[in-house]
CSV table of C-alpha atoms and ligand atoms in Angstrom, one decimal:
chain,number,residue,atom,x,y,z
A,1,UNK,CA,9.4,-0.6,27.5
A,2,UNK,CA,8.1,1.0,30.7
A,3,UNK,CA,5.0,3.2,30.5
A,4,UNK,CA,5.9,6.4,32.3
A,5,UNK,CA,8.6,7.7,30.0
A,6,UNK,CA,6.2,7.0,27.1
A,7,UNK,CA,3.4,8.9,28.8
A,8,UNK,CA,5.6,11.9,29.4
A,9,UNK,CA,6.9,11.9,25.9
A,10,UNK,CA,3.5,11.5,24.3
A,11,UNK,CA,1.9,14.1,26.6
A,12,UNK,CA,4.5,16.6,25.5
A,13,UNK,CA,3.9,15.8,21.8
A,14,UNK,CA,0.1,16.1,22.3
A,15,UNK,CA,0.5,19.5,24.0
A,16,UNK,CA,2.9,20.8,21.3
A,17,UNK,CA,0.4,19.6,18.6
A,18,UNK,CA,-2.5,21.3,20.4
A,19,UNK,CA,-0.5,24.6,20.6
A,20,UNK,CA,0.4,24.3,16.9
A,21,UNK,CA,-3.3,23.9,16.0
A,22,UNK,CA,-4.1,27.0,18.2
A,23,UNK,CA,-6.3,27.1,21.2
A,24,UNK,CA,-9.1,29.0,19.3
A,25,UNK,CA,-9.5,26.1,16.9
A,26,UNK,CA,-9.1,23.4,19.5
A,27,UNK,CA,-12.4,22.3,20.9
A,28,UNK,CA,-14.3,19.1,21.4
A,29,UNK,CA,-14.6,18.6,17.7
A,30,UNK,CA,-10.9,19.0,17.0
A,31,UNK,CA,-9.7,15.6,15.6
A,32,UNK,CA,-7.2,13.8,17.8
A,33,UNK,CA,-3.8,13.2,16.2
A,34,UNK,CA,-3.3,9.7,15.0
A,35,UNK,CA,-0.7,7.8,17.0
A,36,UNK,CA,0.8,5.1,14.9
A,37,UNK,CA,2.5,2.4,16.9
A,38,UNK,CA,4.6,0.2,14.7
A,39,UNK,CA,4.2,-3.5,15.7
A,40,UNK,CA,4.2,-6.8,14.0
A,41,UNK,CA,1.0,-7.4,15.9
A,42,UNK,CA,-0.7,-4.4,14.3
A,43,UNK,CA,-3.1,-4.0,11.3
A,44,UNK,CA,-1.2,-4.3,8.0
A,45,UNK,CA,0.0,-1.0,6.5
A,46,UNK,CA,-1.1,-0.9,2.9
A,47,UNK,CA,-1.3,1.7,0.1
A,48,UNK,CA,-4.9,2.3,1.1
A,49,UNK,CA,-3.7,3.0,4.7
A,50,UNK,CA,-1.1,5.5,3.2
A,51,UNK,CA,-3.9,7.3,1.3
A,52,UNK,CA,-6.1,7.4,4.5
A,53,UNK,CA,-3.2,8.7,6.7
A,54,UNK,CA,-2.2,11.3,4.0
A,55,UNK,CA,-5.5,13.0,4.7
A,56,UNK,CA,-4.9,13.4,8.4
A,57,UNK,CA,-3.7,16.7,9.9
A,58,UNK,CA,-1.3,15.2,12.5
A,59,UNK,CA,0.5,11.9,12.7
A,60,UNK,CA,2.6,10.8,15.6
A,61,UNK,CA,4.8,7.8,15.5
A,62,UNK,CA,5.9,5.8,18.6
A,63,UNK,CA,8.7,3.4,17.7
A,64,UNK,CA,9.1,0.4,20.1
A,65,UNK,CA,12.2,-1.6,20.8
A,66,UNK,CA,12.9,-4.8,22.8
A,67,UNK,CA,9.6,-6.6,23.5
A,68,UNK,CA,7.6,-3.5,22.6
A,69,UNK,CA,5.7,-0.9,24.7
A,70,UNK,CA,3.8,-1.6,27.9
A,71,UNK,CA,0.2,-2.2,26.7
A,72,UNK,CA,-1.2,0.3,29.2
A,73,UNK,CA,0.3,3.1,27.3
A,74,UNK,CA,-2.1,2.3,24.4
A,75,UNK,CA,-5.1,2.6,26.7
A,76,UNK,CA,-3.8,5.8,28.3
A,77,UNK,CA,-2.9,7.3,24.9
A,78,UNK,CA,-6.4,6.7,23.5
A,79,UNK,CA,-7.5,9.7,25.6
A,80,UNK,CA,-5.3,12.0,23.5
A,81,UNK,CA,-4.7,10.2,20.2
A,82,UNK,CA,-6.5,7.8,17.8
A,83,UNK,CA,-4.2,4.9,18.4
A,84,UNK,CA,-3.4,2.6,15.5
A,85,UNK,CA,-0.9,-0.3,16.0
A,86,UNK,CA,0.4,-0.9,12.5
A,87,UNK,CA,2.6,-3.6,10.9
A,88,UNK,CA,4.8,-3.2,7.9
A,89,UNK,CA,4.5,-7.0,7.1
A,90,UNK,CA,4.6,-10.4,8.6
A,91,UNK,CA,8.1,-10.4,9.9
A,92,UNK,CA,9.9,-9.1,13.0
A,93,UNK,CA,12.2,-6.1,13.0
A,94,UNK,CA,14.4,-5.1,15.9
A,95,UNK,CA,12.8,-1.7,16.2
A,96,UNK,CA,10.0,0.4,14.8
A,97,UNK,CA,12.2,3.1,13.2
A,98,UNK,CA,12.7,1.4,9.8
A,99,UNK,CA,9.0,0.6,9.6
A,100,UNK,CA,8.2,4.3,10.3
A,101,UNK,CA,10.7,5.5,7.7
A,102,UNK,CA,8.8,3.3,5.1
A,103,UNK,CA,5.4,4.6,6.3
A,104,UNK,CA,6.5,8.2,6.3
A,105,UNK,CA,7.8,7.9,2.7
A,106,UNK,CA,4.7,6.1,1.5
A,107,UNK,CA,2.4,8.6,3.1
A,108,UNK,CA,4.5,11.7,2.3
A,109,UNK,CA,4.7,11.1,-1.4
A,110,UNK,CA,0.9,11.2,-1.6
A,111,UNK,CA,0.8,14.8,-0.3
A,112,UNK,CA,0.3,17.5,-3.0
A,113,UNK,CA,3.5,18.8,-4.5
A,114,UNK,CA,5.8,16.0,-3.2
A,115,UNK,CA,5.8,14.0,-6.4
A,116,UNK,CA,6.4,16.3,-9.5
A,117,UNK,CA,3.8,14.6,-11.7
A,118,UNK,CA,0.7,13.5,-9.8
A,119,UNK,CA,-0.3,11.4,-12.7
A,120,UNK,CA,2.5,9.0,-11.9
A,121,UNK,CA,0.7,8.1,-8.7
A,122,UNK,CA,-2.4,6.9,-10.5
A,123,UNK,CA,-1.1,3.8,-12.3
A,124,UNK,CA,1.3,2.6,-9.7
A,125,UNK,CA,1.3,-0.8,-8.1
A,126,UNK,CA,-1.5,-1.1,-5.5
A,127,UNK,CA,-3.3,2.1,-6.6
A,128,UNK,CA,-6.0,0.0,-8.2
A,129,UNK,CA,-5.5,-3.3,-6.3
A,130,UNK,CA,-3.1,-4.7,-8.9
A,131,UNK,CA,0.6,-4.6,-9.6
A,132,UNK,CA,1.9,-2.1,-12.1
A,133,UNK,CA,2.7,-3.2,-15.7
A,134,UNK,CA,6.3,-3.4,-16.8
A,135,UNK,CA,7.9,-0.1,-17.6
A,136,UNK,CA,10.5,0.7,-20.3
A,137,UNK,CA,12.7,3.6,-21.3
A,138,UNK,CA,14.9,4.5,-24.3
A,139,UNK,CA,16.6,3.2,-26.3
A,140,UNK,CA,13.9,1.0,-27.9
A,141,UNK,CA,16.5,-1.7,-28.5
A,142,UNK,CA,19.2,-2.5,-25.8
A,143,UNK,CA,21.6,-5.4,-25.7
A,144,UNK,CA,19.4,-7.4,-28.1
A,145,UNK,CA,16.3,-6.8,-26.0
A,146,UNK,CA,13.5,-4.8,-27.6
A,147,UNK,CA,10.7,-2.7,-26.0
A,148,UNK,CA,7.4,-4.5,-26.8
A,149,UNK,CA,6.3,-3.3,-30.3
A,150,UNK,CA,2.9,-2.3,-29.1
A,151,UNK,CA,4.4,0.5,-27.0
A,152,UNK,CA,6.0,2.0,-30.1
A,153,UNK,CA,2.8,1.7,-32.2
A,154,UNK,CA,1.4,5.1,-31.2
A,155,UNK,CA,-2.0,3.4,-30.7
A,156,UNK,CA,-3.1,4.6,-27.3
A,157,UNK,CA,-6.0,2.2,-27.0
A,158,UNK,CA,-3.9,-0.8,-27.7
A,159,UNK,CA,-1.2,0.4,-25.4
A,160,UNK,CA,-3.7,0.9,-22.5
A,161,UNK,CA,-5.1,-2.6,-23.1
A,162,UNK,CA,-1.6,-4.2,-23.2
A,163,UNK,CA,-0.7,-2.5,-20.0
A,164,UNK,CA,-3.9,-3.7,-18.3
A,165,UNK,CA,-3.3,-7.2,-19.5
A,166,UNK,CA,0.3,-7.1,-18.2
A,167,UNK,CA,-1.0,-5.9,-14.8
A,168,UNK,CA,-3.3,-9.0,-14.8
A,169,UNK,CA,-0.5,-11.4,-15.8
A,170,UNK,CA,2.0,-10.0,-13.3
A,171,UNK,CA,-0.5,-9.9,-10.4
A,172,UNK,CA,-1.7,-13.5,-11.2
A,173,UNK,CA,2.0,-14.7,-11.3
A,174,UNK,CA,3.4,-12.8,-8.3
A,175,UNK,CA,0.5,-11.8,-6.0
A,176,UNK,CA,-2.6,-14.0,-6.8
A,177,UNK,CA,-4.0,-13.1,-3.4
A,178,UNK,CA,-4.6,-9.6,-4.7
A,179,UNK,CA,-7.0,-11.0,-7.3
A,180,UNK,CA,-9.4,-12.3,-4.6
A,181,UNK,CA,-10.7,-8.8,-4.0
A,182,UNK,CA,-10.5,-7.6,-7.6
A,183,UNK,CA,-13.9,-6.4,-9.0
A,184,UNK,CA,-14.3,-8.2,-12.3
A,185,UNK,CA,-18.0,-7.4,-12.8
A,186,UNK,CA,-17.5,-4.7,-15.4
A,187,UNK,CA,-14.5,-6.1,-17.3
A,188,UNK,CA,-14.6,-5.7,-21.1
A,189,UNK,CA,-14.7,-8.9,-23.1
A,190,UNK,CA,-11.0,-8.7,-24.1
A,191,UNK,CA,-10.0,-8.4,-20.4
A,192,UNK,CA,-12.2,-11.4,-19.4
A,193,UNK,CA,-10.4,-13.3,-22.2
A,194,UNK,CA,-7.1,-12.2,-20.7
A,195,UNK,CA,-8.1,-13.7,-17.4
A,196,UNK,CA,-9.4,-16.9,-19.0
A,197,UNK,CA,-6.0,-17.3,-20.6
A,198,UNK,CA,-4.4,-16.9,-17.2
A,199,UNK,CA,-6.6,-19.6,-15.7
A,200,UNK,CA,-9.4,-17.5,-14.1
A,201,UNK,CA,-13.2,-17.5,-14.7
A,202,UNK,CA,-15.4,-14.6,-13.7
A,203,UNK,CA,-18.1,-15.9,-11.3
A,204,UNK,CA,-20.6,-13.4,-9.8
A,205,UNK,CA,-18.2,-10.5,-10.5
A,206,UNK,CA,-15.2,-12.2,-8.8
A,207,UNK,CA,-12.3,-14.1,-10.2
A,208,UNK,CA,-12.1,-17.8,-9.5
A,209,UNK,CA,-9.0,-19.8,-10.3
A,210,UNK,CA,-10.0,-22.8,-12.5
A,211,UNK,CA,-9.2,-26.2,-11.0
A,212,UNK,CA,-7.6,-27.3,-14.2
A,213,UNK,CA,-5.4,-24.1,-14.6
A,214,UNK,CA,-1.8,-24.7,-15.6
A,215,UNK,CA,0.6,-24.2,-12.6
A,216,UNK,CA,-1.8,-25.6,-10.0
A,217,UNK,CA,-0.2,-28.3,-8.0
A,218,UNK,CA,-3.4,-30.2,-7.2
B,301,SAM,C1,11.5,-7.1,18.4
B,301,SAM,S1,10.1,-6.2,18.0
B,301,SAM,C2,8.9,-6.7,19.2
B,301,SAM,C3,8.0,-7.8,18.7
B,301,SAM,C4,6.9,-8.2,19.7
B,301,SAM,N1,7.4,-8.8,20.9
B,301,SAM,C5,5.9,-9.2,19.0
B,301,SAM,O1,6.2,-10.3,19.0
B,301,SAM,O2,4.9,-8.7,18.5
B,301,SAM,C6,10.5,-4.6,18.6
B,301,SAM,C7,9.8,-3.4,17.9
B,301,SAM,O3,10.1,-3.5,16.5
B,301,SAM,C8,9.1,-2.9,15.7
B,301,SAM,N2,8.6,-3.9,14.7
B,301,SAM,C9,9.0,-5.2,14.6
B,301,SAM,N3,8.5,-5.8,13.6
B,301,SAM,C10,7.7,-4.9,13.0
B,301,SAM,C11,6.8,-4.9,11.9
B,301,SAM,N4,6.6,-6.0,11.2
B,301,SAM,N5,6.1,-3.8,11.6
B,301,SAM,C12,6.2,-2.7,12.3
B,301,SAM,N6,7.0,-2.6,13.4
B,301,SAM,C13,7.7,-3.7,13.7
B,301,SAM,C14,8.0,-2.5,16.7
B,301,SAM,O4,8.1,-1.2,17.1
B,301,SAM,C15,8.3,-3.4,17.9
B,301,SAM,O5,7.9,-2.9,19.1
């Protein structure tokens, strides 16, 4: 995409944003709006990025199409914006709009008041670097399938432990890459044992997959 239409559009957006902030407030210390440029060649958009961007005052999104946007626009835009090329994942979409819809939803739901119960954001997948534990509803028995008995026990300590161990199991099965960054230094004994059963040892505070662990192809 050619540079000049982008420069004109972004200059208009930057001026409108400045007017919204108010000239009195605007000064050398006024933070530049963040310009997110969706691109498969950008940094990966994660839950941590969503949290970071939810704390910004102003976000601007520039959706590319075709081969993308002329690179000189990024250099020029850096005078007015903090430019962040950002990828939704390692695949190629036709345009940036779908990527931006996903980002706006992930960022927006972290803003106060958007999600009714803020507690529900705390234990979600990726909030602590792990996948979420399985969730269940009523009835406790449905089509010959029962909710795990521990969840009906009323023992909050046991329920919390079961949920943590299910997080470990799920993450090890589906996204073992997430465990590479997991801080295992202060795990209680029962949690270390859970990881041992999953084929991991704790070495220097990090999880190491045992060579003899079941499921390894080597
Ligand atoms: C066909 S893609 C261009 C791909 C580009 N030539 C490349 O290889 O890096 C057109 C537009 O779709 C959007 N897009 C495609 N894949 C994306 C992804 N994984 N994450 C974010 N945006 C993406 C970007 O806005 C991009 O400019």
